[in-house]
mmCIF file of C-alpha atoms and ligand atoms in Angstrom:
data_model
loop_
_atom_site.group_PDB
_atom_site.id
_atom_site.type_symbol
_atom_site.label_atom_id
_atom_site.label_comp_id
_atom_site.label_asym_id
_atom_site.label_seq_id
_atom_site.Cartn_x
_atom_site.Cartn_y
_atom_site.Cartn_z
ATOM 1 C CA MET A 1 -13.637 22.163 -2.450
ATOM 2 C CA ARG A 2 -14.286 18.503 -3.216
ATOM 3 C CA LEU A 3 -14.690 15.660 -0.726
ATOM 4 C CA LEU A 4 -11.956 13.620 -2.415
ATOM 5 C CA LYS A 5 -9.380 14.301 -5.123
ATOM 6 C CA ASN A 6 -10.312 11.047 -6.883
ATOM 7 C CA PRO A 7 -12.245 7.833 -5.995
ATOM 8 C CA LEU A 8 -9.332 5.988 -4.364
ATOM 9 C CA ILE A 9 -9.227 6.055 -0.565
ATOM 10 C CA PHE A 10 -6.088 4.470 0.859
ATOM 11 C CA ALA A 11 -6.812 2.585 4.106
ATOM 12 C CA LEU A 12 -3.844 3.400 6.317
ATOM 13 C CA ASP A 13 -4.107 0.211 8.358
ATOM 14 C CA VAL A 14 -0.799 0.293 10.258
ATOM 15 C CA ASP A 15 -0.048 0.749 13.955
ATOM 16 C CA SER A 16 2.507 3.524 14.298
ATOM 17 C CA GLU A 17 2.678 7.135 13.192
ATOM 18 C CA GLU A 18 6.149 6.589 11.786
ATOM 19 C CA GLU A 19 4.966 3.659 9.690
ATOM 20 C CA ALA A 20 1.879 5.623 8.612
ATOM 21 C CA PHE A 21 3.915 8.507 7.172
ATOM 22 C CA LYS A 22 6.383 6.072 5.604
ATOM 23 C CA ARG A 23 3.482 4.358 3.805
ATOM 24 C CA LEU A 24 1.874 7.650 2.813
ATOM 25 C CA LYS A 25 4.948 9.242 1.295
ATOM 26 C CA PRO A 26 5.075 7.367 -2.042
ATOM 27 C CA VAL A 27 1.333 7.648 -2.740
ATOM 28 C CA ILE A 28 0.007 10.798 -1.054
ATOM 29 C CA ASP A 29 0.088 12.853 -4.260
ATOM 30 C CA LEU A 30 -1.883 10.174 -6.105
ATOM 31 C CA VAL A 31 -4.642 8.979 -3.793
ATOM 32 C CA GLY A 32 -7.989 10.722 -3.434
ATOM 33 C CA GLY A 33 -7.953 10.508 0.349
ATOM 34 C CA VAL A 34 -6.713 8.487 3.314
ATOM 35 C CA LYS A 35 -8.707 6.361 5.724
ATOM 36 C CA ILE A 36 -7.684 6.340 9.375
ATOM 37 C CA GLY A 37 -9.278 3.721 11.586
ATOM 38 C CA PRO A 38 -9.247 3.044 15.334
ATOM 39 C CA ARG A 39 -5.772 1.499 15.323
ATOM 40 C CA LEU A 40 -4.190 4.896 14.594
ATOM 41 C CA ALA A 41 -6.986 7.183 15.790
ATOM 42 C CA TYR A 42 -6.962 5.828 19.369
ATOM 43 C CA ARG A 43 -3.188 5.754 19.609
ATOM 44 C CA TYR A 44 -2.453 9.215 18.248
ATOM 45 C CA GLY A 45 -5.821 11.014 18.276
ATOM 46 C CA SER A 46 -6.686 14.381 16.810
ATOM 47 C CA PRO A 47 -3.121 15.726 16.319
ATOM 48 C CA PHE A 48 -2.348 12.811 14.004
ATOM 49 C CA ILE A 49 -5.627 13.172 12.077
ATOM 50 C CA ALA A 50 -4.946 16.904 11.706
ATOM 51 C CA LYS A 51 -1.430 16.242 10.347
ATOM 52 C CA VAL A 52 -2.764 13.909 7.640
ATOM 53 C CA ALA A 53 -5.716 16.235 6.932
ATOM 54 C CA ALA A 54 -3.241 19.020 6.168
ATOM 55 C CA GLN A 55 -2.089 16.916 3.193
ATOM 56 C CA THR A 56 -5.210 15.150 1.905
ATOM 57 C CA SER A 57 -8.862 14.363 2.674
ATOM 58 C CA VAL A 58 -9.198 12.186 5.753
ATOM 59 C CA PHE A 59 -11.842 9.550 6.262
ATOM 60 C CA VAL A 60 -12.138 8.716 9.975
ATOM 61 C CA ASP A 61 -13.454 5.159 10.051
ATOM 62 C CA ASN A 62 -14.339 4.447 13.682
ATOM 63 C CA LYS A 63 -17.844 3.167 12.798
ATOM 64 C CA TYR A 64 -19.713 4.827 15.647
ATOM 65 C CA PHE A 65 -22.660 2.838 17.009
ATOM 66 C CA ASP A 66 -24.112 4.353 20.183
ATOM 67 C CA ILE A 67 -26.930 6.491 21.532
ATOM 68 C CA PRO A 68 -27.675 9.564 19.380
ATOM 69 C CA SER A 69 -26.018 12.191 21.615
ATOM 70 C CA THR A 70 -22.780 10.189 21.924
ATOM 71 C CA MET A 71 -22.674 9.558 18.186
ATOM 72 C CA LYS A 72 -23.173 13.240 17.422
ATOM 73 C CA SER A 73 -20.347 14.232 19.787
ATOM 74 C CA ALA A 74 -18.031 11.620 18.285
ATOM 75 C CA VAL A 75 -18.825 12.749 14.730
ATOM 76 C CA LYS A 76 -18.287 16.395 15.702
ATOM 77 C CA ALA A 77 -14.956 15.527 17.372
ATOM 78 C CA SER A 78 -13.852 13.743 14.172
ATOM 79 C CA PHE A 79 -14.869 16.782 12.099
ATOM 80 C CA ASP A 80 -12.992 19.107 14.456
ATOM 81 C CA ALA A 81 -9.890 16.940 14.080
ATOM 82 C CA GLY A 82 -10.031 17.444 10.302
ATOM 83 C CA ALA A 83 -12.138 14.578 8.941
ATOM 84 C CA THR A 84 -13.953 14.975 5.631
ATOM 85 C CA LEU A 85 -15.709 11.601 5.868
ATOM 86 C CA VAL A 86 -16.746 9.598 8.948
ATOM 87 C CA THR A 87 -18.528 6.300 9.392
ATOM 88 C CA VAL A 88 -21.423 5.391 11.668
ATOM 89 C CA HIS A 89 -23.421 2.159 11.744
ATOM 90 C CA ALA A 90 -26.734 2.242 9.884
ATOM 91 C CA MET A 91 -28.061 -0.117 12.569
ATOM 92 C CA SER A 92 -27.889 2.712 15.102
ATOM 93 C CA GLY A 93 -31.447 3.478 13.950
ATOM 94 C CA LEU A 94 -33.570 6.216 12.448
ATOM 95 C CA GLN A 95 -33.508 8.679 15.351
ATOM 96 C CA ALA A 96 -29.702 8.697 15.600
ATOM 97 C CA LEU A 97 -29.316 8.896 11.820
ATOM 98 C CA LYS A 98 -31.782 11.801 11.552
ATOM 99 C CA GLU A 99 -29.924 13.766 14.209
ATOM 100 C CA LEU A 100 -26.646 13.016 12.463
ATOM 101 C CA ALA A 101 -28.085 14.210 9.127
ATOM 102 C CA GLN A 102 -28.965 17.508 10.814
ATOM 103 C CA LEU A 103 -25.448 17.789 12.263
ATOM 104 C CA GLU A 104 -23.940 17.019 8.841
ATOM 105 C CA MET A 105 -25.936 19.867 7.327
ATOM 106 C CA GLU A 106 -24.639 22.285 9.971
ATOM 107 C CA LEU A 107 -21.017 21.147 9.563
ATOM 108 C CA ASN A 108 -21.251 21.502 5.783
ATOM 109 C CA ARG A 109 -21.651 25.234 6.256
ATOM 110 C CA ILE A 110 -18.048 25.195 7.526
ATOM 111 C CA ARG A 111 -16.500 22.847 4.938
ATOM 112 C CA PRO A 112 -17.437 19.788 2.820
ATOM 113 C CA PHE A 113 -18.183 16.872 5.117
ATOM 114 C CA LYS A 114 -20.041 13.598 4.696
ATOM 115 C CA ILE A 115 -21.315 10.957 7.070
ATOM 116 C CA LEU A 116 -21.203 7.433 5.664
ATOM 117 C CA ALA A 117 -23.544 4.816 7.119
ATOM 118 C CA VAL A 118 -22.113 1.294 7.164
ATOM 119 C CA THR A 119 -24.699 -1.312 6.186
ATOM 120 C CA ILE A 120 -23.295 -4.855 6.539
ATOM 121 C CA LEU A 121 -19.526 -5.285 6.927
ATOM 122 C CA THR A 122 -17.785 -6.696 3.865
ATOM 123 C CA SER A 123 -16.092 -9.300 6.064
ATOM 124 C CA TRP A 124 -19.508 -10.832 6.781
ATOM 125 C CA GLU A 125 -21.292 -13.549 4.934
ATOM 126 C CA LYS A 126 -24.725 -14.868 5.835
ATOM 127 C CA SER A 127 -23.387 -17.362 8.380
ATOM 128 C CA SER A 128 -21.502 -14.615 10.265
ATOM 129 C CA LEU A 129 -24.672 -12.612 10.884
ATOM 130 C CA PRO A 130 -26.157 -12.943 14.386
ATOM 131 C CA GLU A 131 -28.537 -15.919 14.408
ATOM 132 C CA ASN A 132 -31.726 -13.875 14.666
ATOM 133 C CA PHE A 133 -30.733 -12.108 11.417
ATOM 134 C CA HIS A 134 -30.494 -15.378 9.485
ATOM 135 C CA SER A 135 -34.004 -15.337 8.037
ATOM 136 C CA TRP A 136 -32.893 -12.499 5.734
ATOM 137 C CA SER A 137 -30.171 -12.563 3.091
ATOM 138 C CA ILE A 138 -27.289 -10.078 3.281
ATOM 139 C CA GLU A 139 -28.831 -8.383 0.243
ATOM 140 C CA ASN A 140 -32.139 -7.854 2.055
ATOM 141 C CA HIS A 141 -30.368 -6.445 5.107
ATOM 142 C CA VAL A 142 -28.375 -4.026 2.949
ATOM 143 C CA LYS A 143 -31.483 -2.977 1.031
ATOM 144 C CA SER A 144 -33.496 -2.375 4.167
ATOM 145 C CA LEU A 145 -30.675 -0.527 5.958
ATOM 146 C CA SER A 146 -29.996 1.652 2.927
ATOM 147 C CA GLN A 147 -33.686 2.640 2.840
ATOM 148 C CA LEU A 148 -33.499 3.558 6.519
ATOM 149 C CA VAL A 149 -30.379 5.650 5.902
ATOM 150 C CA TYR A 150 -32.019 7.407 2.950
ATOM 151 C CA GLN A 151 -35.117 8.166 5.013
ATOM 152 C CA SER A 152 -32.917 9.812 7.671
ATOM 153 C CA GLY A 153 -31.479 12.284 5.165
ATOM 154 C CA ILE A 154 -27.951 10.820 5.193
ATOM 155 C CA ARG A 155 -26.671 10.311 1.660
ATOM 156 C CA GLY A 156 -23.401 8.457 2.307
ATOM 157 C CA LEU A 157 -23.314 4.663 2.362
ATOM 158 C CA VAL A 158 -20.767 1.869 2.796
ATOM 159 C CA CYS A 159 -21.589 -1.552 1.364
ATOM 160 C CA SER A 160 -19.887 -4.230 -0.715
ATOM 161 C CA GLY A 161 -19.743 -3.891 -4.490
ATOM 162 C CA HIS A 162 -22.102 -6.851 -4.746
ATOM 163 C CA GLU A 163 -24.980 -4.864 -3.290
ATOM 164 C CA LEU A 164 -24.565 -1.745 -5.431
ATOM 165 C CA ASP A 165 -27.282 -2.746 -7.879
ATOM 166 C CA LEU A 166 -29.790 -3.134 -5.019
ATOM 167 C CA ILE A 167 -29.481 0.533 -4.088
ATOM 168 C CA SER A 168 -31.876 2.413 -6.299
ATOM 169 C CA GLN A 169 -31.525 5.928 -4.859
ATOM 170 C CA LYS A 170 -29.287 7.729 -7.334
ATOM 171 C CA ASP A 171 -28.019 10.441 -5.000
ATOM 172 C CA PHE A 172 -26.270 8.129 -2.526
ATOM 173 C CA PHE A 173 -22.479 8.593 -2.304
ATOM 174 C CA LYS A 174 -21.444 4.921 -2.153
ATOM 175 C CA VAL A 175 -18.081 3.913 -0.718
ATOM 176 C CA ILE A 176 -16.944 0.356 -1.368
ATOM 177 C CA PRO A 177 -14.377 -1.595 0.684
ATOM 178 C CA GLY A 178 -13.488 -5.232 0.038
ATOM 179 C CA ILE A 179 -11.570 -4.321 -3.125
ATOM 180 C CA ARG A 180 -9.143 -6.873 -4.541
ATOM 181 C CA LEU A 181 -7.086 -6.535 -7.690
ATOM 182 C CA SER A 182 -8.177 -9.736 -9.379
ATOM 183 C CA SER A 183 -11.776 -10.849 -9.715
ATOM 184 C CA ASP A 184 -10.897 -14.421 -8.807
ATOM 185 C CA ALA A 185 -9.164 -13.395 -5.562
ATOM 186 C CA GLY A 186 -8.681 -16.638 -3.661
ATOM 187 C CA LYS A 187 -9.004 -16.979 0.108
ATOM 188 C CA ASP A 188 -5.406 -15.856 0.723
ATOM 189 C CA GLU A 189 -5.791 -12.727 -1.332
ATOM 190 C CA ALA A 190 -9.264 -11.868 -0.034
ATOM 191 C CA GLN A 191 -8.010 -12.372 3.579
ATOM 192 C CA ASP A 192 -10.870 -11.651 6.015
ATOM 193 C CA GLN A 193 -12.977 -9.978 3.314
ATOM 194 C CA LYS A 194 -15.802 -12.153 1.980
ATOM 195 C CA ARG A 195 -17.700 -9.959 -0.494
ATOM 196 C CA VAL A 196 -14.894 -8.681 -2.737
ATOM 197 C CA MET A 197 -14.757 -6.939 -6.146
ATOM 198 C CA THR A 198 -12.088 -5.450 -8.409
ATOM 199 C CA PRO A 199 -11.808 -1.645 -8.686
ATOM 200 C CA LYS A 200 -13.135 -1.726 -12.242
ATOM 201 C CA GLN A 201 -16.124 -3.921 -11.335
ATOM 202 C CA ALA A 202 -17.026 -1.732 -8.357
ATOM 203 C CA MET A 203 -16.786 1.524 -10.329
ATOM 204 C CA LYS A 204 -18.828 0.036 -13.183
ATOM 205 C CA ALA A 205 -21.438 -1.120 -10.678
ATOM 206 C CA GLY A 206 -21.889 2.472 -9.480
ATOM 207 C CA ALA A 207 -19.373 3.158 -6.683
ATOM 208 C CA GLN A 208 -18.365 6.758 -6.055
ATOM 209 C CA ALA A 209 -15.269 5.821 -4.021
ATOM 210 C CA LEU A 210 -13.243 2.710 -3.173
ATOM 211 C CA VAL A 211 -11.403 1.837 0.040
ATOM 212 C CA VAL A 212 -8.207 -0.112 -0.571
ATOM 213 C CA GLY A 213 -5.841 -1.198 2.178
ATOM 214 C CA ARG A 214 -3.862 -4.411 1.964
ATOM 215 C CA PRO A 215 -3.596 -4.588 -1.843
ATOM 216 C CA ILE A 216 -1.554 -1.342 -1.572
ATOM 217 C CA LEU A 217 0.097 -1.965 1.808
ATOM 218 C CA GLU A 218 1.321 -5.423 0.815
ATOM 219 C CA SER A 219 2.390 -4.487 -2.705
ATOM 220 C CA SER A 220 6.103 -4.568 -3.530
ATOM 221 C CA ASP A 221 5.531 -1.329 -5.471
ATOM 222 C CA PRO A 222 2.677 0.623 -3.812
ATOM 223 C CA ARG A 223 2.964 3.608 -6.155
ATOM 224 C CA GLN A 224 2.594 1.372 -9.198
ATOM 225 C CA THR A 225 -0.360 -0.446 -7.599
ATOM 226 C CA VAL A 226 -2.083 2.880 -6.901
ATOM 227 C CA LEU A 227 -1.500 3.963 -10.503
ATOM 228 C CA GLU A 228 -2.973 0.688 -11.757
ATOM 229 C CA ILE A 229 -6.039 1.059 -9.539
ATOM 230 C CA LEU A 230 -6.586 4.639 -10.712
ATOM 231 C CA GLU A 231 -6.202 3.543 -14.315
ATOM 232 C CA SER A 232 -8.751 0.747 -13.900
ATOM 233 C CA CYS A 233 -11.163 3.145 -12.150
ATOM 234 C CA SER A 234 -11.219 5.437 -15.128
ATOM 235 C CA SER A 235 -11.195 2.841 -17.945
HETATM 236 O O1 C5P B 1 -7.123 -4.275 3.520
HETATM 237 P P1 C5P B 1 -8.501 -4.047 2.968
HETATM 238 O O2 C5P B 1 -8.507 -3.424 1.604
HETATM 239 O O3 C5P B 1 -9.377 -5.278 3.085
HETATM 240 O O4 C5P B 1 -9.096 -2.940 3.952
HETATM 241 C C1 C5P B 1 -10.414 -2.559 3.935
HETATM 242 C C2 C5P B 1 -10.612 -1.449 4.923
HETATM 243 O O5 C5P B 1 -11.971 -1.041 4.849
HETATM 244 C C3 C5P B 1 -10.347 -1.814 6.387
HETATM 245 O O6 C5P B 1 -9.705 -0.691 6.975
HETATM 246 C C4 C5P B 1 -11.715 -2.024 6.993
HETATM 247 O O7 C5P B 1 -11.781 -1.601 8.339
HETATM 248 C C5 C5P B 1 -12.591 -1.119 6.117
HETATM 249 N N1 C5P B 1 -13.996 -1.512 5.974
HETATM 250 C C6 C5P B 1 -14.399 -2.740 5.503
HETATM 251 N N2 C5P B 1 -15.725 -3.050 5.424
HETATM 252 C C7 C5P B 1 -16.658 -2.155 5.758
HETATM 253 C C8 C5P B 1 -16.241 -0.885 6.211
HETATM 254 C C9 C5P B 1 -14.900 -0.590 6.280
HETATM 255 O O8 C5P B 1 -13.558 -3.558 5.148
HETATM 256 N N3 C5P B 1 -17.938 -2.428 5.631
#
């Protein structure tokens, strides 16, 4: 059993279950997996995650950032609901990440499951970092956090495509959000994302999976857009 059918993870960023299934219908047979974030997870919880997980791999993206025991319980609850991938913040520190790596190993005996550590959000640029982080570039933060994650034993990472070449460890499974369909995506197209890349650029730079939300959700022909993304991933 694989983690994902292919590298494209569709970010199901809508607010109702009805809308979610309406959006899934035309693309579910094509996408590699579906990402469910807090806006659906908190409203509909485990039963909803389980329903989607019966059809495809589910990535629960609640970005846990807490004390180690709470993070482990939250990750386990996501796994029990049917998640194949879950996110935690790399900034939660070495102890939490080490304990999570141990939990991931145990859960993998049941079925394939990966924890992804988020480095620096793709909506951030240097000026959005907290002031006491300003003496370092985004690149340095991502590099340092990815080393911390690697040291913990976790091998899943979320960063922007622009930082892929800074991550030297070959066995990281790197998931890239902030994907836009044209490389010169202007402010309107990039929306709140700041560090964007096209699917082709991100795959060439070494991504193992891409998270794409609004370019599919706002397309007049989502199925065609998904096909185009898949085509550019493999070319
Ligand atoms: O609509 P768009 O393609 O920008 O959606 C990107 C998705 O990826 C959102 O659901 C967002 O929460 C998520 N994400 C992100 N940056 C990260 C981690 C996750 O944009 N670092």
